[in-house]
Amino acid sequence: MSAVDPIKVKGLVEFQRALKQMDGESQKQLRVVLNSVAETVAAGAARRVPVRTGRARASLRAQSSQREARVSGGSKKAPYYGWLDFGGRIGRNKSVRRPFVQSGRYIYPTMNANRDGITTALEAGLNALARDAGLVVD
């Protein structure tokens, strides 16, 4: 029996490639792990969004690919979400003003407030995925 060279992973792209080499199904689970973390941020941000009709709050969605996770807000029914989160001017002749906040009011502050928990959950999910795929985690 020959010795097997270890696969050393330093980033998410390398991790995805290692999963693809090991097992194609494990690679698909990477999106599930990323999406679960994004859903946590989306749920936290949704609690902060003011409610008049509930459309803006309901428009928050977690999205992910195999390499990134994101939270988006706004929809056809709530096209004003960006204005709610960041501010600016909208309406007829841009008559409705809301102070501009570069870092946003809901998504980014939620992410920054929960950064440690997000990092811990992401690390635990990726480690479990690696172990299930047969990779050794240091």
Coordinates of N, CA and C in Angstrom, one line a residue:
M1 N 0.8 -1.2 0.0 CA 0.0 0.0 0.0 C 0.9 1.2 0.0
S2 N 0.6 2.2 -0.9 CA 1.4 3.4 -1.0 C 0.9 4.5 0.0
A3 N 1.8 5.4 0.3 CA 1.4 6.5 1.2 C 0.6 7.5 0.4
V4 N -0.4 8.1 1.0 CA -1.3 9.1 0.4 C -0.8 10.5 0.8
D5 N -0.6 11.4 -0.2 CA -0.2 12.7 0.1 C -1.4 13.5 0.7
P6 N -1.3 14.2 1.8 CA -2.4 15.0 2.3 C -2.8 16.1 1.4
I7 N -4.0 16.5 1.4 CA -4.5 17.6 0.7 C -4.5 18.8 1.7
K8 N -3.8 19.8 1.5 CA -3.8 21.0 2.4 C -4.6 22.1 1.8
V9 N -5.6 22.5 2.5 CA -6.5 23.5 2.1 C -6.3 24.8 2.8
K10 N -6.1 25.9 2.1 CA -5.9 27.2 2.8 C -7.0 28.2 2.5
G11 N -7.9 27.9 1.6 CA -9.0 28.8 1.3 C -10.3 28.1 0.8
L12 N -11.3 28.8 0.7 CA -12.6 28.2 0.3 C -12.5 27.6 -1.1
V13 N -11.8 28.2 -2.0 CA -11.7 27.7 -3.4 C -11.0 26.3 -3.4
E14 N -9.9 26.3 -2.6 CA -9.1 25.0 -2.5 C -10.0 24.0 -1.8
F15 N -10.8 24.4 -0.8 CA -11.6 23.4 -0.1 C -12.7 22.9 -1.1
Q16 N -13.3 23.7 -1.9 CA -14.2 23.2 -2.9 C -13.6 22.2 -3.9
R17 N -12.4 22.6 -4.3 CA -11.7 21.7 -5.2 C -11.4 20.3 -4.6
A18 N -11.0 20.4 -3.3 CA -10.7 19.1 -2.6 C -12.0 18.3 -2.4
L19 N -13.1 18.9 -2.1 CA -14.3 18.2 -2.0 C -14.7 17.6 -3.4
K20 N -14.5 18.3 -4.4 CA -14.8 17.8 -5.8 C -14.0 16.6 -6.1
Q21 N -12.7 16.6 -5.7 CA -11.9 15.5 -6.0 C -12.3 14.2 -5.2
M22 N -12.7 14.5 -4.0 CA -13.1 13.4 -3.1 C -14.5 12.8 -3.5
D23 N -15.5 13.7 -3.6 CA -16.8 13.2 -3.8 C -17.7 14.4 -4.3
G24 N -18.3 14.2 -5.4 CA -19.1 15.3 -6.0 C -20.3 15.7 -5.2
E25 N -20.9 14.9 -4.4 CA -22.0 15.2 -3.5 C -21.6 16.1 -2.4
S26 N -20.4 15.9 -1.8 CA -20.0 16.7 -0.7 C -19.8 18.2 -1.2
Q27 N -19.4 18.3 -2.4 CA -19.2 19.7 -3.0 C -20.5 20.4 -3.0
K28 N -21.6 19.7 -3.3 CA -22.9 20.4 -3.3 C -23.3 20.8 -1.9
Q29 N -22.9 20.1 -0.9 CA -23.2 20.4 0.5 C -22.6 21.7 1.0
L30 N -21.5 22.1 0.3 CA -20.9 23.3 0.7 C -21.8 24.5 0.6
R31 N -22.7 24.5 -0.4 CA -23.7 25.5 -0.6 C -24.7 25.5 0.6
V32 N -25.0 24.4 1.1 CA -26.0 24.3 2.2 C -25.4 24.9 3.4
V33 N -24.1 24.6 3.7 CA -23.4 25.2 4.9 C -23.4 26.7 4.8
L34 N -23.0 27.3 3.6 CA -22.9 28.7 3.4 C -24.3 29.3 3.5
N35 N -25.3 28.7 3.0 CA -26.7 29.2 3.0 C -27.2 29.2 4.4
S36 N -26.9 28.3 5.3 CA -27.4 28.3 6.6 C -26.8 29.5 7.4
V37 N -25.6 29.9 7.2 CA -25.0 31.0 7.8 C -25.7 32.3 7.3
A38 N -25.9 32.4 6.0 CA -26.6 33.5 5.4 C -28.0 33.7 5.9
E39 N -28.7 32.6 6.1 CA -30.0 32.6 6.7 C -30.0 33.2 8.1
T40 N -29.0 32.9 8.9 CA -28.9 33.4 10.2 C -28.8 35.0 10.2
V41 N -28.0 35.5 9.3 CA -27.9 36.9 9.1 C -29.2 37.5 8.6
A42 N -29.8 36.9 7.6 CA -31.1 37.4 7.1 C -32.2 37.4 8.2
A43 N -32.2 36.4 9.0 CA -33.3 36.4 10.1 C -33.0 37.5 11.1
G44 N -31.7 37.7 11.4 CA -31.4 38.8 12.4 C -31.7 40.1 11.8
A45 N -31.4 40.4 10.6 CA -31.6 41.6 9.9 C -33.1 41.9 9.8
A46 N -33.9 40.8 9.5 CA -35.3 41.0 9.4 C -36.0 41.5 10.6
R47 N -35.5 41.1 11.8 CA -36.0 41.5 13.1 C -35.8 43.0 13.2
R48 N -34.8 43.6 12.6 CA -34.5 45.0 12.7 C -35.3 45.9 11.7
V49 N -35.8 45.4 10.7 CA -36.5 46.1 9.6 C -37.8 46.6 10.1
P50 N -38.1 47.9 10.0 CA -39.4 48.4 10.5 C -40.6 47.8 9.6
V51 N -41.7 47.6 10.3 CA -42.8 46.9 9.6 C -44.0 47.9 9.5
R52 N -44.4 48.1 8.2 CA -45.6 48.8 7.9 C -46.5 47.9 7.2
T53 N -46.0 47.3 6.1 CA -46.8 46.2 5.4 C -46.2 44.9 5.6
G54 N -44.9 44.8 6.0 CA -44.2 43.6 6.1 C -43.5 43.1 4.8
R55 N -43.7 43.9 3.7 CA -43.1 43.5 2.5 C -41.5 43.6 2.5
A56 N -41.0 44.7 3.1 CA -39.6 44.9 3.1 C -38.9 43.8 4.0
R57 N -39.5 43.5 5.1 CA -39.0 42.4 6.0 C -39.0 41.1 5.2
A58 N -40.1 40.8 4.5 CA -40.3 39.5 3.8 C -39.3 39.4 2.6
S59 N -38.8 40.5 2.2 CA -38.0 40.5 1.0 C -36.5 40.1 1.3
L60 N -36.1 40.0 2.5 CA -34.8 39.6 2.9 C -34.6 38.1 2.6
R61 N -33.6 37.8 1.8 CA -33.3 36.4 1.4 C -31.8 36.1 1.5
A62 N -31.6 34.8 1.9 CA -30.2 34.3 1.9 C -30.0 33.6 0.6
Q63 N -28.9 33.9 0.0 CA -28.5 33.3 -1.2 C -27.0 32.8 -1.1
S64 N -26.7 31.7 -1.8 CA -25.4 31.2 -1.8 C -25.0 30.5 -3.0
S65 N -23.7 30.4 -3.3 CA -23.2 29.5 -4.3 C -22.2 28.6 -3.6
Q66 N -21.4 27.9 -4.3 CA -20.5 27.0 -3.6 C -19.3 27.8 -3.1
R67 N -19.2 29.1 -3.4 CA -18.0 29.9 -3.0 C -18.4 31.1 -2.2
E68 N -19.7 31.5 -2.2 CA -20.0 32.7 -1.4 C -21.4 32.6 -0.9
A69 N -21.6 33.4 0.1 CA -23.0 33.5 0.7 C -23.3 35.0 0.8
R70 N -24.6 35.3 0.5 CA -25.0 36.7 0.6 C -26.4 36.8 1.1
V71 N -26.7 38.0 1.6 CA -28.1 38.3 2.0 C -28.6 39.5 1.1
S72 N -29.7 39.4 0.5 CA -30.2 40.5 -0.3 C -31.6 40.9 0.2
G73 N -31.9 42.1 -0.1 CA -33.2 42.7 0.3 C -33.8 43.4 -0.8
G74 N -35.1 43.4 -0.9 CA -35.8 44.1 -1.9 C -36.4 43.1 -2.9
S75 N -37.5 43.5 -3.5 CA -38.2 42.7 -4.4 C -39.1 43.6 -5.3
K76 N -39.8 42.9 -6.2 CA -40.8 43.7 -7.0 C -41.8 44.4 -6.1
K77 N -42.2 43.7 -5.0 CA -43.2 44.3 -4.1 C -42.6 45.2 -3.1
A78 N -41.3 45.2 -2.9 CA -40.6 46.1 -2.0 C -39.4 46.7 -2.6
P79 N -39.5 47.4 -3.7 CA -38.4 48.0 -4.4 C -37.7 49.1 -3.6
Y80 N -38.3 49.5 -2.5 CA -37.7 50.6 -1.7 C -36.8 50.1 -0.6
Y81 N -36.5 48.8 -0.6 CA -35.7 48.2 0.5 C -34.3 48.9 0.6
G82 N -33.7 49.2 -0.5 CA -32.4 49.8 -0.5 C -32.5 51.2 0.2
W83 N -33.5 51.9 0.0 CA -33.8 53.2 0.6 C -33.9 53.1 2.1
L84 N -34.7 52.0 2.5 CA -34.9 51.8 3.9 C -33.5 51.5 4.6
D85 N -32.7 50.7 4.0 CA -31.5 50.2 4.6 C -30.4 51.3 4.6
F86 N -30.2 52.0 3.5 CA -29.1 52.9 3.3 C -29.5 54.4 3.3
G87 N -30.8 54.7 3.0 CA -31.2 56.1 2.9 C -31.1 56.6 1.5
G88 N -31.3 57.9 1.5 CA -31.3 58.6 0.2 C -32.6 59.4 -0.1
R89 N -32.9 59.5 -1.3 CA -34.2 60.3 -1.7 C -35.0 59.4 -2.7
I90 N -36.3 59.3 -2.5 CA -37.2 58.6 -3.4 C -38.4 59.4 -3.5
G91 N -39.3 58.9 -4.3 CA -40.7 59.5 -4.5 C -40.7 60.4 -5.6
R92 N -41.9 61.0 -5.8 CA -42.1 62.0 -6.8 C -41.1 63.2 -6.6
N93 N -40.3 63.5 -7.6 CA -39.3 64.6 -7.6 C -38.3 64.4 -6.4
K94 N -38.1 63.1 -6.0 CA -37.2 62.8 -5.0 C -37.5 63.6 -3.7
S95 N -38.7 63.7 -3.4 CA -39.2 64.5 -2.3 C -39.1 63.9 -0.9
V96 N -39.0 62.5 -0.8 CA -38.9 61.8 0.4 C -37.4 61.6 0.8
R97 N -37.0 62.1 1.9 CA -35.6 62.0 2.2 C -35.4 61.1 3.5
R98 N -34.3 60.4 3.5 CA -33.9 59.5 4.6 C -32.4 59.7 4.7
P99 N -31.9 60.0 5.9 CA -30.4 60.2 6.0 C -29.6 59.0 5.5
F100 N -28.6 59.3 4.7 CA -27.8 58.3 4.1 C -26.9 57.7 5.2
V101 N -26.9 56.3 5.3 CA -26.0 55.6 6.2 C -25.2 54.6 5.4
Q102 N -23.9 54.9 5.2 CA -23.1 54.1 4.3 C -23.0 52.6 4.7
S103 N -23.0 52.3 6.0 CA -22.9 51.0 6.4 C -24.2 50.3 6.5
G104 N -25.3 51.0 6.2 CA -26.6 50.4 6.3 C -27.2 50.4 7.7
R105 N -28.4 50.0 7.7 CA -29.1 50.0 9.0 C -29.4 48.6 9.5
Y106 N -29.5 47.6 8.6 CA -30.0 46.3 9.0 C -29.1 45.2 8.7
I107 N -28.7 44.9 7.4 CA -27.9 43.7 7.1 C -26.5 43.8 7.6
Y108 N -25.8 44.9 7.3 CA -24.4 44.9 7.7 C -24.2 45.1 9.2
P109 N -25.0 45.9 9.9 CA -24.9 45.9 11.3 C -25.2 44.6 12.0
T110 N -26.2 43.8 11.5 CA -26.5 42.5 12.0 C -25.3 41.6 11.8
M111 N -24.7 41.6 10.6 CA -23.5 40.8 10.3 C -22.4 41.2 11.3
N112 N -22.1 42.4 11.4 CA -21.0 42.9 12.3 C -21.2 42.6 13.7
A113 N -22.5 42.7 14.2 CA -22.8 42.4 15.6 C -22.6 40.9 15.9
N114 N -22.9 40.1 14.9 CA -22.8 38.6 15.1 C -21.6 37.9 14.5
R115 N -20.6 38.7 14.2 CA -19.4 38.2 13.5 C -18.8 37.0 14.1
D116 N -18.7 37.0 15.4 CA -18.1 35.8 16.1 C -18.9 34.6 16.0
G117 N -20.2 34.7 16.2 CA -21.1 33.6 16.1 C -21.2 33.1 14.6
I118 N -21.2 34.0 13.7 CA -21.2 33.6 12.3 C -19.9 32.8 11.9
T119 N -18.8 33.3 12.4 CA -17.5 32.6 12.1 C -17.5 31.2 12.8
T120 N -18.0 31.1 14.0 CA -18.0 29.9 14.7 C -18.9 28.9 14.0
A121 N -20.1 29.3 13.6 CA -21.0 28.4 12.9 C -20.5 28.0 11.5
L122 N -19.8 28.9 10.8 CA -19.3 28.6 9.5 C -18.1 27.6 9.7
E123 N -17.3 27.8 10.6 CA -16.2 26.9 10.9 C -16.7 25.5 11.3
A124 N -17.7 25.4 12.1 CA -18.2 24.1 12.5 C -18.8 23.4 11.4
G125 N -19.6 24.2 10.5 CA -20.2 23.5 9.4 C -19.2 23.0 8.4
L126 N -18.2 23.8 8.1 CA -17.1 23.4 7.1 C -16.3 22.2 7.7
N127 N -16.0 22.2 9.0 CA -15.3 21.1 9.6 C -16.1 19.8 9.5
A128 N -17.4 19.9 9.8 CA -18.3 18.7 9.7 C -18.4 18.2 8.3
L129 N -18.5 19.1 7.3 CA -18.5 18.8 5.9 C -17.3 18.1 5.5
A130 N -16.1 18.6 5.9 CA -14.8 18.0 5.6 C -14.7 16.6 6.2
R131 N -15.1 16.4 7.5 CA -15.0 15.1 8.1 C -16.0 14.1 7.4
D132 N -17.2 14.5 7.0 CA -18.1 13.7 6.3 C -17.6 13.2 4.9
A133 N -16.8 14.1 4.3 CA -16.2 13.8 3.0 C -14.9 12.9 3.1
G134 N -14.5 12.7 4.4 CA -13.3 11.9 4.6 C -12.0 12.7 4.6
L135 N -12.1 14.0 4.8 CA -10.9 14.8 4.9 C -10.5 14.9 6.4
V136 N -9.2 15.0 6.6 CA -8.7 15.2 8.0 C -8.6 16.6 8.3
V137 N -9.2 17.1 9.4 CA -9.3 18.5 9.7 C -8.3 18.7 10.9
D138 N -7.4 19.7 10.7 CA -6.4 20.0 11.8 C -6.9 21.1 12.6

